[in-house]
Short mmCIF file of C-alpha atoms in Angstrom, two decimals:
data_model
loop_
_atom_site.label_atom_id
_atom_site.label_comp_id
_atom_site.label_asym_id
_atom_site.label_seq_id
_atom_site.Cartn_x
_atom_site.Cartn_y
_atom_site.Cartn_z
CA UNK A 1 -17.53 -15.58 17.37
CA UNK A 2 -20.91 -15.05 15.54
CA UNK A 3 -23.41 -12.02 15.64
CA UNK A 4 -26.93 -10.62 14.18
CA UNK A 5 -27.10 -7.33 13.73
CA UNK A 6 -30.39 -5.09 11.77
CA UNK A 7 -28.80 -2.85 9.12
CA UNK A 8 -30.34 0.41 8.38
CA UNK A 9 -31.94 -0.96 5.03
CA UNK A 10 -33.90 -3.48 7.33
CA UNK A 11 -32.22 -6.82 6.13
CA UNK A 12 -30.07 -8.90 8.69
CA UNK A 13 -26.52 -9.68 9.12
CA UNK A 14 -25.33 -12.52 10.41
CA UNK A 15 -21.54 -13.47 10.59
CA UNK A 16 -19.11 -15.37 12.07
CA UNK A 17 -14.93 -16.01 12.31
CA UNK A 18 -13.73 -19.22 11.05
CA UNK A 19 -10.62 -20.74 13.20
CA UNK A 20 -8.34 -19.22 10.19
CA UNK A 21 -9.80 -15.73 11.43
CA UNK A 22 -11.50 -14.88 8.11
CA UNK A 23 -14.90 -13.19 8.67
CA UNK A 24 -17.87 -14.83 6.42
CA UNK A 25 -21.32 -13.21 6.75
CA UNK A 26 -24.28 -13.25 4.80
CA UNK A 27 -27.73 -10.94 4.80
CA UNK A 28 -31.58 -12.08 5.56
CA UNK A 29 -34.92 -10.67 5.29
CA UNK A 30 -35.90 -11.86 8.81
CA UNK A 31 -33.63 -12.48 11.63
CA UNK A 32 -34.70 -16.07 12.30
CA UNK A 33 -33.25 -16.93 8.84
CA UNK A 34 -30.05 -15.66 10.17
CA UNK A 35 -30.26 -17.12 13.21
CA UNK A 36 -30.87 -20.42 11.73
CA UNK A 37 -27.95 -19.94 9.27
CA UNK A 38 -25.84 -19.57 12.42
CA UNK A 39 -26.73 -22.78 13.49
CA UNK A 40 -26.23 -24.81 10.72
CA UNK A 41 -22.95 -23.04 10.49
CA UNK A 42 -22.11 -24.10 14.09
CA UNK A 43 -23.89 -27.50 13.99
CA UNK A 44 -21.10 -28.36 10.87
CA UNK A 45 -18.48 -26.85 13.10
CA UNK A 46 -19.55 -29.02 16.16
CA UNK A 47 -19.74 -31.97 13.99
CA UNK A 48 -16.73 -31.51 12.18
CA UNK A 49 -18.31 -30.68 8.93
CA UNK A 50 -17.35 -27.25 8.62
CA UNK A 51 -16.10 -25.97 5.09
CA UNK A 52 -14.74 -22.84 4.28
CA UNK A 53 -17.73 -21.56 2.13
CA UNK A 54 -15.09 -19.47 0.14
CA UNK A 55 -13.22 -22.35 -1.20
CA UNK A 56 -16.11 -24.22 -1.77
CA UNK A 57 -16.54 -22.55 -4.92
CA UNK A 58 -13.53 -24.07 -6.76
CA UNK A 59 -14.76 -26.13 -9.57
CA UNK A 60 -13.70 -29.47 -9.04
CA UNK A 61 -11.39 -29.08 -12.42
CA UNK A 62 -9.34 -26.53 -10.32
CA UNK A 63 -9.30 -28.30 -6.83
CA UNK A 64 -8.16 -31.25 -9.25
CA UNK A 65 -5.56 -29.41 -10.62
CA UNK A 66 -4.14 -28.64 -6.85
CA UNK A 67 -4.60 -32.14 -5.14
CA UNK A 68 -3.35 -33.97 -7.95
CA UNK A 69 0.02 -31.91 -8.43
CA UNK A 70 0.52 -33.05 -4.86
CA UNK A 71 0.25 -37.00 -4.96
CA UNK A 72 3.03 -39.12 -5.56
CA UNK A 73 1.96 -41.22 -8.53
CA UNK A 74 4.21 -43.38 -10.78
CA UNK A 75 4.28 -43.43 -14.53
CA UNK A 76 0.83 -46.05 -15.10
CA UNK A 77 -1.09 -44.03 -11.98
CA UNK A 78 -0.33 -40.58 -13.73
CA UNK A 79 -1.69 -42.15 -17.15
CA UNK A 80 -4.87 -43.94 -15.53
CA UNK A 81 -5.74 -40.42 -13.62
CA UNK A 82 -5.51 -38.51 -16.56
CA UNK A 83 -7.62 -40.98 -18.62
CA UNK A 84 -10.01 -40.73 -15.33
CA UNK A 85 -9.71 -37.10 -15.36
CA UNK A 86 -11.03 -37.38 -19.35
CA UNK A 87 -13.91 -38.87 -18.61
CA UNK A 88 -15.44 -36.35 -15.74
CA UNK A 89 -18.76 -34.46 -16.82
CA UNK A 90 -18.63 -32.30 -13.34
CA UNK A 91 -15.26 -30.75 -13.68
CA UNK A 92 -16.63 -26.88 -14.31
CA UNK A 93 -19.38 -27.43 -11.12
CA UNK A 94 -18.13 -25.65 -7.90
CA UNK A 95 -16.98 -28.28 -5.27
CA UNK A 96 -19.56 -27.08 -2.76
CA UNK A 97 -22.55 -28.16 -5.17
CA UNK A 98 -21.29 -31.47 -6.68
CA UNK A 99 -24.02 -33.74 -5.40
CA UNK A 100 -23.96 -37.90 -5.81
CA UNK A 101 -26.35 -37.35 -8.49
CA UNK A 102 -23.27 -35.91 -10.34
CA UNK A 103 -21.32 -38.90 -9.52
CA UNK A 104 -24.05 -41.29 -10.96
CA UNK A 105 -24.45 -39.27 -14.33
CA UNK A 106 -20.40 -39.59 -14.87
CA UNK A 107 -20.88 -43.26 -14.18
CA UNK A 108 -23.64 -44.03 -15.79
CA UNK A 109 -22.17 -42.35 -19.20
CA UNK A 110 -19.11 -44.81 -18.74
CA UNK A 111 -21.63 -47.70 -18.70
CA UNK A 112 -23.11 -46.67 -21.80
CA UNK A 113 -19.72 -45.71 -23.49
CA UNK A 114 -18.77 -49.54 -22.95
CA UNK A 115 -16.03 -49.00 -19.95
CA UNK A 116 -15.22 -52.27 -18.13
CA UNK A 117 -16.77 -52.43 -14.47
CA UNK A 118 -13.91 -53.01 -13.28
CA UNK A 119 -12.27 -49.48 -14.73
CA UNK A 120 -14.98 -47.80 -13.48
CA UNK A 121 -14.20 -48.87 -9.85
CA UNK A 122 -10.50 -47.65 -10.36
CA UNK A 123 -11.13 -44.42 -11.81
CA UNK A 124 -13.87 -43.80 -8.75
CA UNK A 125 -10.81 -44.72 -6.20
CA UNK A 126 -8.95 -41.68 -7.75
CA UNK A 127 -12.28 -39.45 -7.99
CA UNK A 128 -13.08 -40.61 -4.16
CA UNK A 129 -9.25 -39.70 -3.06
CA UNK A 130 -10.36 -36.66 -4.37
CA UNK A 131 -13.36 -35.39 -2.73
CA UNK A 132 -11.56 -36.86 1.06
CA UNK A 133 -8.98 -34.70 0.30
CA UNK A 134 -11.49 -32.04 0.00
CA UNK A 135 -13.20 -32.55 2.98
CA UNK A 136 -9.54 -33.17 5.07
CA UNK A 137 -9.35 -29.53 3.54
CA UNK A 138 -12.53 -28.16 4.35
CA UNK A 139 -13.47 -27.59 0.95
CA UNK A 140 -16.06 -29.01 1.09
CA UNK A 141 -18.48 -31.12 4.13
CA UNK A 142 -18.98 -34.27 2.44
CA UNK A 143 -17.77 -36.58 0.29
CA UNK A 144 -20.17 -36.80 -2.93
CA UNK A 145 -19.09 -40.18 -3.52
CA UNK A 146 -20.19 -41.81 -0.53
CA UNK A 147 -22.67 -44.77 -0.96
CA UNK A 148 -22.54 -44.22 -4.70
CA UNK A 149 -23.44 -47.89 -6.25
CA UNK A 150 -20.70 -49.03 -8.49
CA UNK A 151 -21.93 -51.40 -11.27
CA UNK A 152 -21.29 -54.79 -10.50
CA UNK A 153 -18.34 -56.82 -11.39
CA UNK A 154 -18.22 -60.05 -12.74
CA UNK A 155 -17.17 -63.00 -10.88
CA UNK A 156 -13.59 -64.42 -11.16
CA UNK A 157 -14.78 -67.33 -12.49
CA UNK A 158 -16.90 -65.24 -15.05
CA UNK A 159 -14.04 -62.97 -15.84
CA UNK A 160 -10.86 -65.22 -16.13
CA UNK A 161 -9.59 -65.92 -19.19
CA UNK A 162 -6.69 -68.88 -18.69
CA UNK A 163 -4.98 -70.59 -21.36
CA UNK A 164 -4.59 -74.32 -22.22
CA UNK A 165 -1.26 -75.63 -21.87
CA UNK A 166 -1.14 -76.26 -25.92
CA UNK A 167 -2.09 -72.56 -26.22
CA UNK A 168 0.78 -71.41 -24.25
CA UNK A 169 2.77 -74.04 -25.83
CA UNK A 170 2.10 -72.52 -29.42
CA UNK A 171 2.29 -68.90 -27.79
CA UNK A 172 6.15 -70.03 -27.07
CA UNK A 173 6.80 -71.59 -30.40
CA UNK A 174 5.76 -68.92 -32.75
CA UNK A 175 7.45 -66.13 -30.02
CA UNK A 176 10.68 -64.36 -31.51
CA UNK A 177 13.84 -64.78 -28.91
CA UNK A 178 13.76 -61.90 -27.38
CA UNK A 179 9.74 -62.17 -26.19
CA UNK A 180 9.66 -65.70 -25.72
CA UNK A 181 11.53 -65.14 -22.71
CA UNK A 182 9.00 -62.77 -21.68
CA UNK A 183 6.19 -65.21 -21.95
CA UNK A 184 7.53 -67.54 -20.28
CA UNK A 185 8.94 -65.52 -17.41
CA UNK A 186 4.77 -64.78 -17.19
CA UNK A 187 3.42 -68.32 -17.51
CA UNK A 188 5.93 -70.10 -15.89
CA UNK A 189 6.95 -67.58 -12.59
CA UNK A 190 3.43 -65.80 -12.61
CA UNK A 191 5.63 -62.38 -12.61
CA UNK A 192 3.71 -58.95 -13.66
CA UNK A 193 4.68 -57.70 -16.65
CA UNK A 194 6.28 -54.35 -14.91
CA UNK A 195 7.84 -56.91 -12.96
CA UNK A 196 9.16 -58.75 -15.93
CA UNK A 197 10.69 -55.56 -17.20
CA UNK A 198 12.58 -54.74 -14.06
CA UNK A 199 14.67 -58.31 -14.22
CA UNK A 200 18.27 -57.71 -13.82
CA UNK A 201 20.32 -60.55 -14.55
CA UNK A 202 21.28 -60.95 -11.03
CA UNK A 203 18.57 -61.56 -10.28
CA UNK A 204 18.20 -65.38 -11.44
CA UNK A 205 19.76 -67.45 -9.30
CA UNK A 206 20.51 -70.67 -11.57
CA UNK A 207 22.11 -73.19 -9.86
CA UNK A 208 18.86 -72.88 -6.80
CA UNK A 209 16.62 -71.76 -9.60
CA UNK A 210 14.99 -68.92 -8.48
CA UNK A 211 13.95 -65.36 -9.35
CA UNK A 212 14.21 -62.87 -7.06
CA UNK A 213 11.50 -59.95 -7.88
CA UNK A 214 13.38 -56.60 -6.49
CA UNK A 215 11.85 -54.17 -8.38
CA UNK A 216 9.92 -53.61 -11.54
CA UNK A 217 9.68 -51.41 -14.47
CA UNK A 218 6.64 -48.55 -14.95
CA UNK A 219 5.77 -46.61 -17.78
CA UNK A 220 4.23 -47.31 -21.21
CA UNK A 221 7.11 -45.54 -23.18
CA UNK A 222 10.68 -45.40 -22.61
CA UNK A 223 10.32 -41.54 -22.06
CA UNK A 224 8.32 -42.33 -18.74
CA UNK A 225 9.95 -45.26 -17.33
CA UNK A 226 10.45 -45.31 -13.22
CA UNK A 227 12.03 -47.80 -11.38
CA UNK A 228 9.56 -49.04 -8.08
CA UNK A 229 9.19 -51.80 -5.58
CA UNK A 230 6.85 -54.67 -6.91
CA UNK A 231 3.31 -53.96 -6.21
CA UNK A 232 2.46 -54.06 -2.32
CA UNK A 233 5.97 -53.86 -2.22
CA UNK A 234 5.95 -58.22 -2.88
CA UNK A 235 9.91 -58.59 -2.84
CA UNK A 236 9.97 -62.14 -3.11
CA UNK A 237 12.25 -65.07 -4.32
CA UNK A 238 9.99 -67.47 -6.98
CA UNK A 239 11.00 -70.80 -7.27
CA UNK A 240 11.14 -71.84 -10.76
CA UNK A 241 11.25 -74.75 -13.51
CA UNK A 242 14.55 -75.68 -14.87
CA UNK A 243 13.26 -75.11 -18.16
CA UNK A 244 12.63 -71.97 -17.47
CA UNK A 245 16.19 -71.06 -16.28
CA UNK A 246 18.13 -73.03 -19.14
CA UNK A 247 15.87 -70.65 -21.87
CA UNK A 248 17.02 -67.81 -20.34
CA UNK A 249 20.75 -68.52 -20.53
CA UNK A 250 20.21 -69.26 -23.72
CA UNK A 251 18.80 -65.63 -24.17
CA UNK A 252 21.65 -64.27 -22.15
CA UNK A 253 24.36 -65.95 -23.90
CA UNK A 254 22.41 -64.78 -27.56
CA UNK A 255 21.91 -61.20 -26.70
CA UNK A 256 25.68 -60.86 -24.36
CA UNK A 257 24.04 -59.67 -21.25
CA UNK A 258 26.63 -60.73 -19.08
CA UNK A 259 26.57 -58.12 -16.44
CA UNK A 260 25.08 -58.54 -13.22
CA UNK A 261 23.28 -55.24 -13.30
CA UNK A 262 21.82 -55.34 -16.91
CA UNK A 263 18.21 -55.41 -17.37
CA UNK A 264 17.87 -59.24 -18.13
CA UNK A 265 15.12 -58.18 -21.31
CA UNK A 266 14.90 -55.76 -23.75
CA UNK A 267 12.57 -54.50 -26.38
CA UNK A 268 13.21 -56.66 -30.02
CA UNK A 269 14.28 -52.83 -31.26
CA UNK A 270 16.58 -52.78 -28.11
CA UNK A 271 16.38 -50.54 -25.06
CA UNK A 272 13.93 -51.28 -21.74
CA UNK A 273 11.02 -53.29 -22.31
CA UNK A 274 8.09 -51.64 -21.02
CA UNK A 275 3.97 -52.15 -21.17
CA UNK A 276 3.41 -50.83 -24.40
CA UNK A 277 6.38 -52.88 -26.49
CA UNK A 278 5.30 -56.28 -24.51
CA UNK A 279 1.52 -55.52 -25.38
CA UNK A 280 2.90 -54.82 -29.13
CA UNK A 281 4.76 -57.61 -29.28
CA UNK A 282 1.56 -59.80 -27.82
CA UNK A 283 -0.84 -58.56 -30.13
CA UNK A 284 1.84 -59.77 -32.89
CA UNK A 285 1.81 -63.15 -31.22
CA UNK A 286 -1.98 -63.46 -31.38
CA UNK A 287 -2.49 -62.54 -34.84
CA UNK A 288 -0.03 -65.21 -35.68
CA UNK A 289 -2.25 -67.56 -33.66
CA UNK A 290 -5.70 -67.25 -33.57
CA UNK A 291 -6.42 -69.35 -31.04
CA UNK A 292 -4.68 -66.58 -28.45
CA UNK A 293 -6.97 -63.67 -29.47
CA UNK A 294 -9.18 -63.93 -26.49
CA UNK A 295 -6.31 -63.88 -24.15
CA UNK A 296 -3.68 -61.11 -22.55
CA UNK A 297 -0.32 -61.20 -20.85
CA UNK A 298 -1.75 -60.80 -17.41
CA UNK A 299 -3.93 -63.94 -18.46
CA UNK A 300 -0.58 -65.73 -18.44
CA UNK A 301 -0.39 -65.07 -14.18
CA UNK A 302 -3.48 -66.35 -14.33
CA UNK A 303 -2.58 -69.82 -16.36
CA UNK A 304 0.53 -69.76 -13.52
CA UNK A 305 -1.51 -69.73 -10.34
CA UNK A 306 -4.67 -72.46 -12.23
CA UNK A 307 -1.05 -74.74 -12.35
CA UNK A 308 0.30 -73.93 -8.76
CA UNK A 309 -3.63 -74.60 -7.28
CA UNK A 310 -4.31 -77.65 -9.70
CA UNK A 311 -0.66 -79.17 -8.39
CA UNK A 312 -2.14 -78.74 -4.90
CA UNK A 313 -0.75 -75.60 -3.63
CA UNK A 314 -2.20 -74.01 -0.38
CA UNK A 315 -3.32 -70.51 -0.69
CA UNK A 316 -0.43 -68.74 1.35
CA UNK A 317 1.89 -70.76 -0.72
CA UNK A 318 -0.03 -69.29 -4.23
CA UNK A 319 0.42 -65.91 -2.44
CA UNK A 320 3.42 -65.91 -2.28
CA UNK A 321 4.53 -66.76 -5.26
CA UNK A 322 2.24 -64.01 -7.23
CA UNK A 323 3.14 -61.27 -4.64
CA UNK A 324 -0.64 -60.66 -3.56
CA UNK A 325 -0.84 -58.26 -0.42
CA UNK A 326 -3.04 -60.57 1.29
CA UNK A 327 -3.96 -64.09 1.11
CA UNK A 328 -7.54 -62.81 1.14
CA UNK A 329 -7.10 -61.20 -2.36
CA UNK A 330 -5.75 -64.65 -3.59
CA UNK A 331 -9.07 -66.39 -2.47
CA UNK A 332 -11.16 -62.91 -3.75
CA UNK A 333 -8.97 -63.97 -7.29
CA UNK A 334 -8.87 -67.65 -7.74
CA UNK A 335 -10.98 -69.06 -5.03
CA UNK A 336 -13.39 -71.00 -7.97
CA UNK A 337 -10.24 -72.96 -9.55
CA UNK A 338 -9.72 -74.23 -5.19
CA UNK A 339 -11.80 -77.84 -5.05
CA UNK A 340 -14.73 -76.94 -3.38
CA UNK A 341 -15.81 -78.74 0.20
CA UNK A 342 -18.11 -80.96 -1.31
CA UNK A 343 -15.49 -81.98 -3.61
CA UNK A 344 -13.29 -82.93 -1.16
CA UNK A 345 -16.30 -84.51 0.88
CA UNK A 346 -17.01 -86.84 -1.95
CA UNK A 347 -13.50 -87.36 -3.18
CA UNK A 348 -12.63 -88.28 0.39
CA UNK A 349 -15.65 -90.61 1.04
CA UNK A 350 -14.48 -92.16 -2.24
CA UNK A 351 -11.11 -93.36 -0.88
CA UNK A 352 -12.68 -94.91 2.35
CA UNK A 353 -14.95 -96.76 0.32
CA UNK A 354 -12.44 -97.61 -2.40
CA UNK A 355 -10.71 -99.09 0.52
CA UNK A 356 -13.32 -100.27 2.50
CA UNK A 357 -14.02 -102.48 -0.83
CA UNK A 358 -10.73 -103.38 -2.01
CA UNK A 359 -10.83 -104.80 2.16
CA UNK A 360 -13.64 -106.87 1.34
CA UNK A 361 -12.61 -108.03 -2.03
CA UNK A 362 -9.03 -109.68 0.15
CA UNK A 363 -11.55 -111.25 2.68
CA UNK A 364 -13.98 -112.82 -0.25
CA UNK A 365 -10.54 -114.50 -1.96
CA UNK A 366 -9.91 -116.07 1.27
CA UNK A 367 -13.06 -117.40 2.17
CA UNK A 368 -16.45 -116.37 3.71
CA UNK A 369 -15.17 -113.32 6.20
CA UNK A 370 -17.75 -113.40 8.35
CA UNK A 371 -16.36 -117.44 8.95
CA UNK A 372 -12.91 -115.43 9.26
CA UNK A 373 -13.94 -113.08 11.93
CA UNK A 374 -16.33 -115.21 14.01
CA UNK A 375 -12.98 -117.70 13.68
CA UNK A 376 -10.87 -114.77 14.78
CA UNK A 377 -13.09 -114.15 17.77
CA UNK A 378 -12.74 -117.72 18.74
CA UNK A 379 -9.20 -117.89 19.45
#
């Protein structure tokens, strides 16, 4: 319901009832104004645009403070939001006037303060979950974030960083026992390192030589640690080398971890490995080999699938084996280290002609084969 109505000072008043019931109204010098307040009002309404102008004019730091209390996050999506949360330069502007000019200041200042493209893009997804939330809400009309350019990320094949085979090789050797395992479990399974943490020695199957991935391990501290499906929820059984299974009852017979339901690894201090001791215990690793400075842990999933694609392996079989939600987002990943068509082209014009020749080389040792086949077509 909306009406105009002339007060006795002259001005206008236009209002109207929201579907809540709560009256908003506003005053005008001249009643068109009004009128064409009205019907913006009921154009956003028609449209589905409508916000409630009164709770419009939370600050985004408060309408944070509300939607975030209300998402489920686990331990590393609680510390990423709060570092994304850090980083904000709108958080005291009222929802209702954040424009995407706002959005492009905050992301421009990451640029210059040297954050990664690729951080950038996460911390938008939780700023962008945000402002939808908002406008499921009708906080606000629109989402400020929409066609907001992102900078540009670099291509896999810019970006990777894989290790030789002699670098993980020294990475092994100069290990202590109770992270080599850890390495290897990462080089030689292509398991994440939260996934790594959450190994329970039932979980290695060693007589078929698999690992089963049931669960992993979040949280950078042991003070925060959850226990949550693999990412995309990849339960999966990975096939592994021998090696691999023979250095790990080794560790289990060295550290008496005997029971089924024991985490399989632990911290070289003892208790649950977690993000933070593994990336401790890396760094300590790559100062004691220079070579490995360039490199992380997750580089070691990425020196696992370069061997599974190199060996041949289709891309629903690499899939697989990392846990990727899609096949898609194994080809998005590691579609440069895949021979390329004109690769195959020439590699399988190359055989024919190999054989084509080697043909021709039988026929010269046994005489002229034209003689042969005009002989042949004699008979």
């Amino acid at each position: 319901m909306a009406s105009i109505k002339k007060r006795p000072d002259g001005k206008w008043r236009a209002r109207y009832r929201d579907a809540n019931g709560h009256e908003h109204a506003r005053h005008f010098d001249r009643k068109q104004d009004a009128q064409a307040w009205l019907d913006e009002v009921t154009a956003t309404i028609v449209t589905g645009t409508y916000a409630d102008p009164r709770r419009g004019r939370l600050t985004f730091g408060q309408w944070w403070d509300d939607w975030s209390v209300r998402q489920v996050w686990v331990g590393t999506t609680v510390t990423s939001a709060g570092y994304t949360y850090k980083s904000l330069t709108f958080t005291t502007v009222p929802m209702r006037l954040v424009r995407p000019s706002h959005i492009e200041q905050w992301i421009k200042k990451m640029t210059a303060d040297g954050i990664a493209a690729s951080t950038i893009k996460s911390r938008m997804v939780h700023i962008r979950s945000a402002f939808r939330a908002a406008v499921r809400d009708k906080v606000i009309g629109e989402d400020p974030t929409a066609n907001v350019t992102l900078p540009r990320i670099r291509r896999p094949d810019q970006a990777m960083q894989i290790p030789t085979v002699e670098e993980v090789g020294a990475a092994l050797a100069i290990a202590p026992d109770p992270f080599a395992p850890v390495i290897a479990i990462c080089a030689f399974a292509g398991l994440r390192i939260g996934e790594v943490a959450g190994l329970q020695v039932r979980d290695v199957d060693f007589l078929r030589r698999t690992i089963k991935v049931d669960r992993q391990l979040q949280g950078n501290n042991s003070k925060d640690l959850v226990v949550v499906p693999p990412k995309y929820e990849s339960y999966r059984t990975v096939h592994v080398p021998e090696d691999l299974t023979t250095l790990l009852a080794q560790h289990i017979e060295a550290h008496g971890t005997y029971e089924k339901e024991e985490w399989l690894l632990q911290r070289p201090t003892g208790g649950n490995l977690t993000r933070g001791s593994a990336s401790a215990s890396w760094r300590a690793v790559r100062r004691a080999v220079p070579a490995l400075e360039p490199y992380t842990l997750h580089d070691l999933r990425h020196f696992y699938a370069s061997g599974l694609i190199a060996s041949g392996c289709d891309v629903v079989t690499v899939q697989r084996a990392l846990g990727h939600a899609t096949a898609s987002m194994t080809l998005d990943t590691y579609s440069h280290l895949w021979p390329k068509s004109e690769d195959r082209t020439r590699k399988a014009s190359a055989d024919l002609m190999t054989a084509a020749l080697t043909a021709a080389a039988t026929h010269d040792s046994a005489g002229n084969p034209a003689d042969s086949l005009r002989t042949a077509g004699q008979k």
